[in-house]
Amino acid sequence: MADLFIKNGIVLTLNETREILDDGGVVITDREIEAVGPTDQLEAEYDADQTIDASGHAVLPGFIDAHVHVSDILVRGTGTSRELYDWIQNVKRPAVNEMTDEDHEIAAALFSQEAIQSGITTFVENASGAADGYPESVIERKFAAYEAAGMRNVYAYAFADTEPDPEHATFMEHFRRKEPEVTHVSPSETLTDTDEILADIESLIQTYHGSAAGRQSVWPAPYWTEIVTPEALLGAYELAEKYDVMTTTHTAESVDDEARRSQSSIEYLDNVGYLGERTLLGHCVVLSERDIRKLALTDTKIANNLKTNLALGDGIAPVPQLINYGVTVAVATDNTTANNAANMLSNMAFADLVQKGLHQDATIMTAEKVIEMATIDAARAIGREDDLGSIEPGKLADLVMIDLDYPHLTPNLHTPSTIVYQTQGFEVDTVICNGEIILEDRTVHGIDEEYPELRSDAATAAEAISERAGLTSIQQRPWQSRYK
Ligand code: FE
């Protein structure tokens, strides 16, 4: 007896041949997909405890968000129209540095609810505080929220173990001077010892990796190429190898980052020995052709944080060129304060349309490729292509159902195009993760039960954080019709 039978859906399998079943079914037993095929065929072969009629729905693999910052969600909307380091120095770091353990849990619950409602079943959280990693008390509270939500999370423990070079420090100081009322955090206040932090991460992997019925993972995450030592990068890669996980860092995010360097970030990481199949690099906006070749050669993966890169004025990663070289690229929402939302479907549309406009070439991306970048390619990008990213027997049962019965989705003549160009995000009505229904009728029951006053709690927490971090004047800025 199977646990769950989803029938009558348009099933985008994302299997090897990218098969789409017009009247398809999926049989789920325990945590896994047991069978996929035409509804009538499966109906004759299987009995299930529960059946979901997916008529009028597209059924896809759960979306995988390959690069996320969760806690900042409580100050999103603050400091818009600021460039990267202005925003980091004057908004992000001051805010997260003032958050209590409870604030982090509220942020995690809010993020989970929003992410699941846009079809995200797995996310990689780049868990960076002011620059160092969060204490275990914060990790416990965040994991409690993710467990309640029922989604799959990778906790990429971020840290910094060296100061930025003096030129960059001056650059950051210049931005801090701009906002004297903000409670700033100097990067040197949050440095960690390389050996100690790697030992701490190893212990976290031993404690949490595979917890919550296998849904939770831990990776080592040197925060950002500029503020980690070669020893930390190599140590992180070795830990990833030892525990069969991945490692991730922020790389080549802005022109300023790259302009200061005598060698590109990619060349540097290559020389250090950090590039490789277990490395997922966030951003990679500013790349040379040579950098792209090195990424391809080493099978290094990329998280494309396009909406955040656009919002901060950083630029547009050369995703079509990366793909042409065979580099695996995943769509990611990145920072909820800069992107301003954890809406995977919106990010998928941007990932396609922005490249077409930039290159003045409508053939350069396709809806199909973007769906791959949110599912099977993203699974590969996080080292999980064997058990996530497609609807195939033996894979973990992570599925999204999108209701197509809306005026703006009618007619549905080409399902991949309908999903990428016409949805707005709210059409996701059912989500299954690890074989469990975690979104039903747009409701994340696990979060509603554990956090019944979530939105008012989040609003109250946000107000207090802003007060403590000195962000109130930024939030109450006068109307700005001109840029400066
Ligand atoms: Fe990031």
CSV table of C-alpha atoms and ligand atoms in Angstrom, one decimal:
chain,number,residue,atom,x,y,z
A,1,MET,CA,0.0,0.0,0.0
A,2,ALA,CA,1.4,3.4,-1.1
A,3,ASP,CA,1.1,6.4,1.1
A,4,LEU,CA,0.1,9.0,-1.5
A,5,PHE,CA,-1.1,9.0,-5.1
A,6,ILE,CA,-1.2,12.2,-7.1
A,7,LYS,CA,-3.2,11.8,-10.2
A,8,ASN,CA,-4.4,13.6,-13.3
A,9,GLY,CA,-1.7,16.3,-13.3
A,10,ILE,CA,0.5,17.7,-16.0
A,11,VAL,CA,3.8,16.1,-14.7
A,12,LEU,CA,7.0,17.8,-15.7
A,13,THR,CA,9.3,14.9,-14.7
A,14,LEU,CA,12.7,16.6,-15.4
A,15,ASN,CA,14.0,13.1,-16.0
A,16,GLU,CA,16.7,12.3,-18.4
A,17,THR,CA,14.5,12.8,-21.5
A,18,ARG,CA,12.6,15.7,-19.8
A,19,GLU,CA,9.4,13.8,-20.3
A,20,ILE,CA,6.1,15.7,-19.7
A,21,LEU,CA,3.0,13.5,-18.9
A,22,ASP,CA,-0.2,15.2,-19.9
A,23,ASP,CA,-2.3,13.1,-17.6
A,24,GLY,CA,0.3,11.9,-15.2
A,25,GLY,CA,0.5,10.4,-11.7
A,26,VAL,CA,3.0,10.0,-9.0
A,27,VAL,CA,3.0,7.3,-6.4
A,28,ILE,CA,4.8,8.1,-3.1
A,29,THR,CA,5.7,5.5,-0.4
A,30,ASP,CA,7.3,6.7,2.8
A,31,ARG,CA,9.8,9.4,1.7
A,32,GLU,CA,10.3,8.3,-1.8
A,33,ILE,CA,8.7,8.4,-5.2
A,34,GLU,CA,7.8,4.8,-6.0
A,35,ALA,CA,6.3,5.2,-9.5
A,36,VAL,CA,5.6,7.9,-12.2
A,37,GLY,CA,3.4,7.3,-15.2
A,38,PRO,CA,0.0,7.8,-16.9
A,39,THR,CA,-2.7,8.1,-14.3
A,40,ASP,CA,-4.8,5.2,-15.6
A,41,GLN,CA,-1.9,2.8,-15.6
A,42,LEU,CA,-0.8,3.7,-12.0
A,43,GLU,CA,-4.4,3.6,-10.8
A,44,ALA,CA,-4.7,0.0,-11.9
A,45,GLU,CA,-1.4,-1.0,-10.2
A,46,TYR,CA,-1.4,0.9,-6.9
A,47,ASP,CA,-3.6,1.4,-3.9
A,48,ALA,CA,-2.7,4.4,-1.7
A,49,ASP,CA,-3.9,5.7,1.7
A,50,GLN,CA,-4.4,9.2,0.3
A,51,THR,CA,-5.1,10.5,-3.2
A,52,ILE,CA,-4.7,14.1,-4.5
A,53,ASP,CA,-6.5,15.0,-7.6
A,54,ALA,CA,-4.1,17.2,-9.5
A,55,SER,CA,-6.5,18.0,-12.4
A,56,GLY,CA,-5.7,21.4,-13.8
A,57,HIS,CA,-2.3,21.5,-12.1
A,58,ALA,CA,1.3,21.3,-13.2
A,59,VAL,CA,3.3,19.0,-11.0
A,60,LEU,CA,7.1,19.7,-10.8
A,61,PRO,CA,10.0,18.7,-8.6
A,62,GLY,CA,10.3,20.9,-5.5
A,63,PHE,CA,12.3,24.0,-6.2
A,64,ILE,CA,15.8,24.2,-4.8
A,65,ASP,CA,17.0,27.7,-3.8
A,66,ALA,CA,20.8,27.4,-3.9
A,67,HIS,CA,21.7,30.6,-2.0
A,68,VAL,CA,19.7,32.3,0.7
A,69,HIS,CA,20.2,34.6,3.7
A,70,VAL,CA,17.3,34.0,6.1
A,71,SER,CA,17.6,36.3,9.1
A,72,ASP,CA,17.8,39.5,7.2
A,73,ILE,CA,14.2,39.0,6.2
A,74,LEU,CA,13.2,41.0,9.3
A,75,VAL,CA,14.6,44.3,7.8
A,76,ARG,CA,13.7,43.8,4.2
A,77,GLY,CA,12.6,47.0,2.5
A,78,THR,CA,15.2,48.9,4.5
A,79,GLY,CA,17.9,50.6,2.6
A,80,THR,CA,16.6,50.0,-0.9
A,81,SER,CA,18.5,51.9,-3.7
A,82,ARG,CA,21.9,51.4,-2.0
A,83,GLU,CA,24.9,49.7,-3.5
A,84,LEU,CA,26.4,46.5,-2.2
A,85,TYR,CA,28.8,47.7,0.5
A,86,ASP,CA,26.6,50.6,1.5
A,87,TRP,CA,23.8,48.1,2.2
A,88,ILE,CA,26.1,45.6,3.9
A,89,GLN,CA,27.7,48.1,6.2
A,90,ASN,CA,24.6,50.2,6.9
A,91,VAL,CA,21.8,47.8,6.9
A,92,LYS,CA,22.6,44.1,6.8
A,93,ARG,CA,25.4,43.7,9.4
A,94,PRO,CA,24.0,46.2,11.9
A,95,ALA,CA,20.6,44.4,11.7
A,96,VAL,CA,21.7,40.8,12.1
A,97,ASN,CA,24.1,41.8,14.8
A,98,GLU,CA,21.2,43.1,16.9
A,99,MET,CA,19.0,40.0,16.5
A,100,THR,CA,18.2,37.8,19.5
A,101,ASP,CA,17.9,34.1,19.3
A,102,GLU,CA,14.1,34.5,19.2
A,103,ASP,CA,14.3,37.0,16.4
A,104,HIS,CA,16.3,34.4,14.3
A,105,GLU,CA,13.6,31.8,14.9
A,106,ILE,CA,10.8,34.2,13.9
A,107,ALA,CA,12.8,35.1,10.8
A,108,ALA,CA,13.3,31.4,10.0
A,109,ALA,CA,9.6,30.6,10.4
A,110,LEU,CA,8.6,33.6,8.2
A,111,PHE,CA,11.1,32.7,5.5
A,112,SER,CA,10.0,29.0,5.5
A,113,GLN,CA,6.3,30.0,5.1
A,114,GLU,CA,7.0,32.4,2.2
A,115,ALA,CA,9.5,30.0,0.5
A,116,ILE,CA,7.2,27.0,0.7
A,117,GLN,CA,4.3,29.1,-0.7
A,118,SER,CA,6.5,29.7,-3.8
A,119,GLY,CA,7.3,26.1,-4.2
A,120,ILE,CA,10.7,25.9,-2.5
A,121,THR,CA,11.3,22.6,-0.8
A,122,THR,CA,15.1,22.9,-0.3
A,123,PHE,CA,17.3,25.9,0.4
A,124,VAL,CA,21.0,26.5,1.1
A,125,GLU,CA,21.2,29.1,3.8
A,126,ASN,CA,24.4,31.1,3.8
A,127,ALA,CA,24.3,31.7,7.5
A,128,SER,CA,26.4,34.7,8.1
A,129,GLY,CA,26.0,37.0,11.0
A,130,ALA,CA,27.9,40.2,11.2
A,131,ALA,CA,30.6,38.2,9.5
A,132,ASP,CA,31.1,35.2,11.9
A,133,GLY,CA,28.8,32.3,12.2
A,134,TYR,CA,25.9,32.3,14.5
A,135,PRO,CA,26.2,30.5,17.9
A,136,GLU,CA,24.6,27.1,18.4
A,137,SER,CA,21.7,28.6,20.3
A,138,VAL,CA,20.7,30.4,17.1
A,139,ILE,CA,21.2,27.3,15.0
A,140,GLU,CA,18.9,25.3,17.3
A,141,ARG,CA,16.1,27.8,17.1
A,142,LYS,CA,16.4,28.2,13.3
A,143,PHE,CA,16.4,24.4,12.8
A,144,ALA,CA,13.3,24.2,15.0
A,145,ALA,CA,11.5,26.5,12.6
A,146,TYR,CA,12.6,24.6,9.5
A,147,GLU,CA,11.6,21.3,11.2
A,148,ALA,CA,8.1,22.7,12.0
A,149,ALA,CA,7.8,23.9,8.3
A,150,GLY,CA,8.8,20.4,7.1
A,151,MET,CA,11.2,21.7,4.4
A,152,ARG,CA,14.7,20.6,3.6
A,153,ASN,CA,17.5,23.0,4.6
A,154,VAL,CA,21.2,23.1,4.1
A,155,TYR,CA,22.9,25.2,6.8
A,156,ALA,CA,26.0,26.6,5.2
A,157,TYR,CA,27.9,27.8,8.3
A,158,ALA,CA,29.6,31.1,7.2
A,159,PHE,CA,32.6,32.6,8.9
A,160,ALA,CA,35.5,35.0,8.3
A,161,ASP,CA,39.0,34.5,9.6
A,162,THR,CA,40.9,37.4,8.3
A,163,GLU,CA,40.5,41.2,7.9
A,164,PRO,CA,39.8,42.6,4.4
A,165,ASP,CA,42.7,44.3,2.8
A,166,PRO,CA,43.3,47.9,3.9
A,167,GLU,CA,42.0,49.4,0.6
A,168,HIS,CA,38.8,47.5,1.0
A,169,ALA,CA,38.6,48.4,4.7
A,170,THR,CA,38.8,52.1,3.7
A,171,PHE,CA,36.0,51.6,1.1
A,172,MET,CA,33.7,50.1,3.8
A,173,GLU,CA,34.6,52.8,6.3
A,174,HIS,CA,33.6,55.4,3.7
A,175,PHE,CA,30.1,53.9,3.6
A,176,ARG,CA,29.8,53.6,7.4
A,177,ARG,CA,30.5,57.4,7.7
A,178,LYS,CA,27.5,58.1,5.6
A,179,GLU,CA,25.1,56.8,8.3
A,180,PRO,CA,26.3,58.0,11.7
A,181,GLU,CA,23.1,56.9,13.5
A,182,VAL,CA,23.6,53.3,12.6
A,183,THR,CA,25.1,50.8,15.1
A,184,HIS,CA,27.9,49.7,12.9
A,185,VAL,CA,29.9,46.4,13.3
A,186,SER,CA,33.5,46.4,12.3
A,187,PRO,CA,34.6,43.3,10.5
A,188,SER,CA,37.5,42.9,12.9
A,189,GLU,CA,35.1,42.4,15.8
A,190,THR,CA,33.8,39.2,14.4
A,191,LEU,CA,36.8,37.3,13.2
A,192,THR,CA,37.2,33.7,14.1
A,193,ASP,CA,40.2,31.5,14.5
A,194,THR,CA,40.6,29.2,11.5
A,195,ASP,CA,41.2,25.9,13.3
A,196,GLU,CA,38.6,26.6,15.9
A,197,ILE,CA,35.9,27.4,13.4
A,198,LEU,CA,36.6,24.4,11.2
A,199,ALA,CA,36.5,22.2,14.3
A,200,ASP,CA,33.2,23.8,15.3
A,201,ILE,CA,31.7,23.2,11.9
A,202,GLU,CA,32.8,19.6,11.9
A,203,SER,CA,31.1,19.2,15.2
A,204,LEU,CA,27.9,20.8,13.8
A,205,ILE,CA,28.0,18.4,10.9
A,206,GLN,CA,28.3,15.5,13.3
A,207,THR,CA,25.4,16.8,15.3
A,208,TYR,CA,22.9,18.0,12.7
A,209,HIS,CA,23.7,16.6,9.3
A,210,GLY,CA,20.9,14.2,8.5
A,211,SER,CA,18.6,15.3,11.3
A,212,ALA,CA,14.9,15.9,10.9
A,213,ALA,CA,14.3,12.6,9.0
A,214,GLY,CA,17.3,13.5,6.8
A,215,ARG,CA,16.0,16.9,5.8
A,216,GLN,CA,18.8,18.9,7.5
A,217,SER,CA,22.4,19.3,6.3
A,218,VAL,CA,25.4,21.3,7.3
A,219,TRP,CA,28.2,22.6,5.0
A,220,PRO,CA,31.3,24.7,5.7
A,221,ALA,CA,31.0,28.1,4.2
A,222,PRO,CA,33.9,30.5,4.1
A,223,TYR,CA,31.9,33.7,4.0
A,224,TRP,CA,33.4,35.6,1.2
A,225,THR,CA,36.7,35.3,-0.8
A,226,GLU,CA,38.0,38.6,0.6
A,227,ILE,CA,37.8,37.8,4.3
A,228,VAL,CA,38.9,34.1,4.5
A,229,THR,CA,42.4,32.7,4.5
A,230,PRO,CA,43.6,30.1,2.0
A,231,GLU,CA,43.8,27.7,5.0
A,232,ALA,CA,40.1,28.2,5.7
A,233,LEU,CA,39.1,27.7,2.1
A,234,LEU,CA,41.2,24.5,1.8
A,235,GLY,CA,40.0,23.3,5.3
A,236,ALA,CA,36.4,23.8,4.2
A,237,TYR,CA,36.9,21.8,1.0
A,238,GLU,CA,38.5,19.0,2.9
A,239,LEU,CA,35.6,18.9,5.4
A,240,ALA,CA,33.2,18.8,2.5
A,241,GLU,CA,35.1,15.8,1.1
A,242,LYS,CA,35.3,14.1,4.4
A,243,TYR,CA,31.5,14.3,5.1
A,244,ASP,CA,30.3,14.0,1.5
A,245,VAL,CA,28.8,17.5,1.5
A,246,MET,CA,29.5,20.7,-0.4
A,247,THR,CA,31.1,24.0,0.5
A,248,THR,CA,30.1,27.5,-0.6
A,249,THR,CA,31.4,31.1,-0.6
A,250,HIS,CA,30.6,34.5,-2.1
A,251,THR,CA,32.7,35.3,-5.1
A,252,ALA,CA,33.1,38.1,-7.7
A,253,GLU,CA,29.9,39.8,-6.7
A,254,SER,CA,30.8,43.3,-7.9
A,255,VAL,CA,33.1,45.2,-10.2
A,256,ASP,CA,34.7,46.8,-7.1
A,257,ASP,CA,35.6,43.4,-5.7
A,258,GLU,CA,37.4,42.4,-8.9
A,259,ALA,CA,39.0,45.8,-9.7
A,260,ARG,CA,41.1,45.8,-6.5
A,261,ARG,CA,42.6,42.4,-7.1
A,262,SER,CA,45.9,41.6,-8.8
A,263,GLN,CA,44.3,38.3,-9.9
A,264,SER,CA,40.6,37.5,-10.4
A,265,SER,CA,38.7,35.9,-7.6
A,266,ILE,CA,38.4,32.8,-9.7
A,267,GLU,CA,42.1,32.6,-10.4
A,268,TYR,CA,42.8,33.1,-6.7
A,269,LEU,CA,40.4,30.3,-5.7
A,270,ASP,CA,41.9,28.1,-8.3
A,271,ASN,CA,45.4,28.7,-7.1
A,272,VAL,CA,44.4,28.0,-3.5
A,273,GLY,CA,42.8,24.8,-4.6
A,274,TYR,CA,39.2,25.7,-3.6
A,275,LEU,CA,37.6,25.2,-7.0
A,276,GLY,CA,36.1,21.8,-7.6
A,277,GLU,CA,33.0,19.6,-7.8
A,278,ARG,CA,32.2,20.2,-4.2
A,279,THR,CA,32.2,24.0,-4.5
A,280,LEU,CA,29.2,26.1,-5.1
A,281,LEU,CA,30.0,29.8,-5.7
A,282,GLY,CA,27.5,32.5,-5.0
A,283,HIS,CA,27.2,35.4,-7.5
A,284,CYS,CA,30.1,35.2,-10.0
A,285,VAL,CA,28.8,38.3,-11.6
A,286,VAL,CA,32.1,39.6,-12.8
A,287,LEU,CA,33.9,36.9,-14.8
A,288,SER,CA,36.3,36.8,-17.6
A,289,GLU,CA,36.2,34.2,-20.4
A,290,ARG,CA,39.2,32.6,-18.7
A,291,ASP,CA,37.4,32.5,-15.4
A,292,ILE,CA,34.5,30.7,-17.0
A,293,ARG,CA,36.9,28.1,-18.5
A,294,LYS,CA,38.4,27.5,-15.1
A,295,LEU,CA,34.9,27.0,-13.6
A,296,ALA,CA,34.1,24.5,-16.4
A,297,LEU,CA,37.3,22.7,-16.0
A,298,THR,CA,36.9,22.2,-12.3
A,299,ASP,CA,33.2,21.4,-12.4
A,300,THR,CA,32.6,24.3,-9.9
A,301,LYS,CA,28.9,25.1,-9.5
A,302,ILE,CA,27.3,28.6,-9.5
A,303,ALA,CA,24.3,30.1,-7.6
A,304,ASN,CA,22.9,32.9,-9.8
A,305,ASN,CA,21.5,35.5,-7.4
A,306,LEU,CA,20.2,37.7,-10.2
A,307,LYS,CA,17.5,39.7,-8.5
A,308,THR,CA,19.8,40.7,-5.6
A,309,ASN,CA,22.6,41.5,-8.1
A,310,LEU,CA,20.1,43.8,-9.9
A,311,ALA,CA,18.8,45.4,-6.8
A,312,LEU,CA,22.3,46.3,-5.5
A,313,GLY,CA,23.4,47.5,-8.9
A,314,ASP,CA,26.1,44.8,-9.1
A,315,GLY,CA,25.5,43.6,-12.6
A,316,ILE,CA,24.3,40.5,-14.4
A,317,ALA,CA,26.2,37.2,-14.3
A,318,PRO,CA,27.2,35.7,-17.7
A,319,VAL,CA,24.8,32.8,-17.2
A,320,PRO,CA,24.3,31.9,-20.9
A,321,GLN,CA,28.1,31.8,-21.4
A,322,LEU,CA,28.5,29.6,-18.2
A,323,ILE,CA,25.9,27.2,-19.5
A,324,ASN,CA,27.5,27.1,-22.9
A,325,TYR,CA,30.7,26.0,-21.3
A,326,GLY,CA,28.9,23.3,-19.4
A,327,VAL,CA,28.9,24.9,-15.9
A,328,THR,CA,26.0,24.0,-13.7
A,329,VAL,CA,24.1,27.1,-12.7
A,330,ALA,CA,21.2,27.3,-10.2
A,331,VAL,CA,18.6,30.0,-9.7
A,332,ALA,CA,18.7,31.4,-6.2
A,333,THR,CA,16.8,34.1,-4.4
A,334,ASP,CA,19.8,35.2,-2.1
A,335,ASN,CA,19.1,38.0,0.3
A,336,THR,CA,15.6,38.7,1.4
A,337,THR,CA,16.6,42.3,2.2
A,338,ALA,CA,18.0,43.0,-1.3
A,339,ASN,CA,15.8,40.7,-3.5
A,340,ASN,CA,13.0,41.6,-1.1
A,341,ALA,CA,11.2,38.3,-1.6
A,342,ALA,CA,11.8,34.5,-1.6
A,343,ASN,CA,9.6,34.0,-4.6
A,344,MET,CA,11.2,31.3,-6.8
A,345,LEU,CA,8.9,31.7,-9.7
A,346,SER,CA,9.6,35.4,-9.9
A,347,ASN,CA,13.3,34.7,-9.9
A,348,MET,CA,12.9,32.2,-12.7
A,349,ALA,CA,11.3,34.8,-14.9
A,350,PHE,CA,14.1,37.3,-14.2
A,351,ALA,CA,16.7,34.6,-14.9
A,352,ASP,CA,15.3,34.3,-18.4
A,353,LEU,CA,14.1,37.7,-19.4
A,354,VAL,CA,17.0,39.8,-18.1
A,355,GLN,CA,19.5,37.7,-20.1
A,356,LYS,CA,17.4,38.1,-23.3
A,357,GLY,CA,17.3,41.8,-22.9
A,358,LEU,CA,20.9,42.2,-22.0
A,359,HIS,CA,22.1,40.2,-25.0
A,360,GLN,CA,19.4,41.5,-27.3
A,361,ASP,CA,18.8,37.9,-28.2
A,362,ALA,CA,15.5,36.1,-27.5
A,363,THR,CA,17.0,32.7,-28.1
A,364,ILE,CA,19.6,32.9,-25.4
A,365,MET,CA,17.5,31.4,-22.6
A,366,THR,CA,14.4,29.2,-22.6
A,367,ALA,CA,11.7,28.5,-20.1
A,368,GLU,CA,12.8,24.9,-20.1
A,369,LYS,CA,16.3,25.8,-19.1
A,370,VAL,CA,15.2,28.0,-16.3
A,371,ILE,CA,13.0,25.3,-14.9
A,372,GLU,CA,16.1,23.0,-15.0
A,373,MET,CA,18.0,25.7,-13.1
A,374,ALA,CA,15.5,25.6,-10.3
A,375,THR,CA,15.2,21.8,-10.1
A,376,ILE,CA,17.6,19.2,-11.6
A,377,ASP,CA,20.5,21.7,-12.2
A,378,ALA,CA,20.0,23.1,-8.8
A,379,ALA,CA,20.1,19.6,-7.3
A,380,ARG,CA,23.4,19.0,-9.1
A,381,ALA,CA,24.7,22.4,-7.8
A,382,ILE,CA,24.1,21.3,-4.2
A,383,GLY,CA,25.5,17.8,-4.7
A,384,ARG,CA,22.1,16.1,-4.5
A,385,GLU,CA,21.3,15.1,-8.1
A,386,ASP,CA,21.1,11.4,-7.1
A,387,ASP,CA,18.1,12.0,-4.8
A,388,LEU,CA,16.5,15.4,-5.6
A,389,GLY,CA,15.6,17.6,-8.6
A,390,SER,CA,13.4,15.3,-10.7
A,391,ILE,CA,10.3,13.2,-10.5
A,392,GLU,CA,11.7,9.7,-10.9
A,393,PRO,CA,11.3,6.4,-9.0
A,394,GLY,CA,13.8,6.2,-6.2
A,395,LYS,CA,14.2,9.9,-5.7
A,396,LEU,CA,13.0,11.7,-2.6
A,397,ALA,CA,9.4,12.8,-2.8
A,398,ASP,CA,9.7,16.6,-3.1
A,399,LEU,CA,6.9,18.0,-5.3
A,400,VAL,CA,5.2,21.2,-6.2
A,401,MET,CA,1.7,21.6,-7.6
A,402,ILE,CA,0.8,24.7,-9.5
A,403,ASP,CA,-2.8,25.5,-10.0
A,404,LEU,CA,-3.3,26.6,-13.6
A,405,ASP,CA,-7.0,27.5,-13.3
A,406,TYR,CA,-6.5,31.3,-13.4
A,407,PRO,CA,-7.2,33.9,-16.2
A,408,HIS,CA,-3.6,34.8,-16.5
A,409,LEU,CA,-2.6,31.2,-17.0
A,410,THR,CA,-5.3,30.6,-19.7
A,411,PRO,CA,-4.8,29.1,-22.3
A,412,ASN,CA,-2.0,26.8,-21.2
A,413,LEU,CA,-0.6,25.9,-24.6
A,414,HIS,CA,3.0,25.3,-23.5
A,415,THR,CA,3.3,24.4,-19.8
A,416,PRO,CA,7.0,25.4,-19.2
A,417,SER,CA,6.3,28.9,-20.7
A,418,THR,CA,3.1,29.3,-18.7
A,419,ILE,CA,5.0,28.5,-15.5
A,420,VAL,CA,8.0,30.8,-16.2
A,421,TYR,CA,6.4,33.8,-17.8
A,422,GLN,CA,2.9,33.9,-16.5
A,423,THR,CA,2.8,32.8,-12.9
A,424,GLN,CA,3.2,35.2,-10.1
A,425,GLY,CA,4.0,32.8,-7.3
A,426,PHE,CA,0.6,32.4,-5.5
A,427,GLU,CA,-0.6,29.7,-7.8
A,428,VAL,CA,1.5,27.1,-5.9
A,429,ASP,CA,-1.2,25.5,-3.8
A,430,THR,CA,0.3,22.1,-2.7
A,431,VAL,CA,3.9,21.2,-1.7
A,432,ILE,CA,5.2,17.9,-0.7
A,433,CYS,CA,8.6,17.4,1.0
A,434,ASN,CA,10.1,14.1,2.0
A,435,GLY,CA,6.8,12.5,1.3
A,436,GLU,CA,4.8,14.8,3.6
A,437,ILE,CA,2.3,17.4,2.5
A,438,ILE,CA,3.7,20.6,3.9
A,439,LEU,CA,1.6,23.1,1.9
A,440,GLU,CA,-2.1,22.4,1.5
A,441,ASP,CA,-4.5,25.0,0.1
A,442,ARG,CA,-1.7,27.5,0.3
A,443,THR,CA,-1.4,26.9,4.1
A,444,VAL,CA,1.9,25.8,5.7
A,445,HIS,CA,0.2,23.9,8.6
A,446,GLY,CA,3.5,23.2,10.5
A,447,ILE,CA,4.2,27.0,10.7
A,448,ASP,CA,0.6,28.0,11.5
A,449,GLU,CA,0.5,25.5,14.4
A,450,GLU,CA,3.9,26.4,15.9
A,451,TYR,CA,3.8,30.2,15.2
A,452,PRO,CA,0.1,31.2,15.3
A,453,GLU,CA,0.9,35.0,15.6
A,454,LEU,CA,3.9,34.9,13.2
A,455,ARG,CA,3.3,37.9,11.1
A,456,SER,CA,2.5,40.2,14.1
A,457,ASP,CA,5.5,38.7,16.0
A,458,ALA,CA,7.7,39.4,13.0
A,459,ALA,CA,6.5,43.0,12.7
A,460,THR,CA,7.1,43.6,16.4
A,461,ALA,CA,10.6,42.0,16.2
A,462,ALA,CA,11.5,44.0,13.1
A,463,GLU,CA,10.6,47.3,14.8
A,464,ALA,CA,12.8,46.5,17.8
A,465,ILE,CA,15.7,45.3,15.7
A,466,SER,CA,15.6,48.5,13.6
A,467,GLU,CA,15.5,50.6,16.8
A,468,ARG,CA,18.5,48.8,18.3
A,469,ALA,CA,20.5,48.9,15.0
A,470,GLY,CA,19.8,52.6,14.5
A,471,LEU,CA,18.0,51.9,11.2
A,472,THR,CA,14.9,54.0,11.9
A,473,SER,CA,16.2,57.1,10.1
A,474,ILE,CA,17.0,55.0,7.0
A,475,GLN,CA,13.5,53.5,7.1
A,476,GLN,CA,11.9,56.9,7.5
A,477,ARG,CA,13.8,58.6,4.7
A,478,PRO,CA,12.1,61.4,3.0
A,479,TRP,CA,10.5,60.7,-0.4
A,480,GLN,CA,13.4,60.3,-2.9
A,481,SER,CA,12.4,60.9,-6.5
A,482,ARG,CA,16.0,61.5,-7.5
A,483,TYR,CA,18.8,59.1,-7.0
A,484,LYS,CA,21.1,61.5,-5.1
B,1,FE,FE,24.8,35.9,-0.3
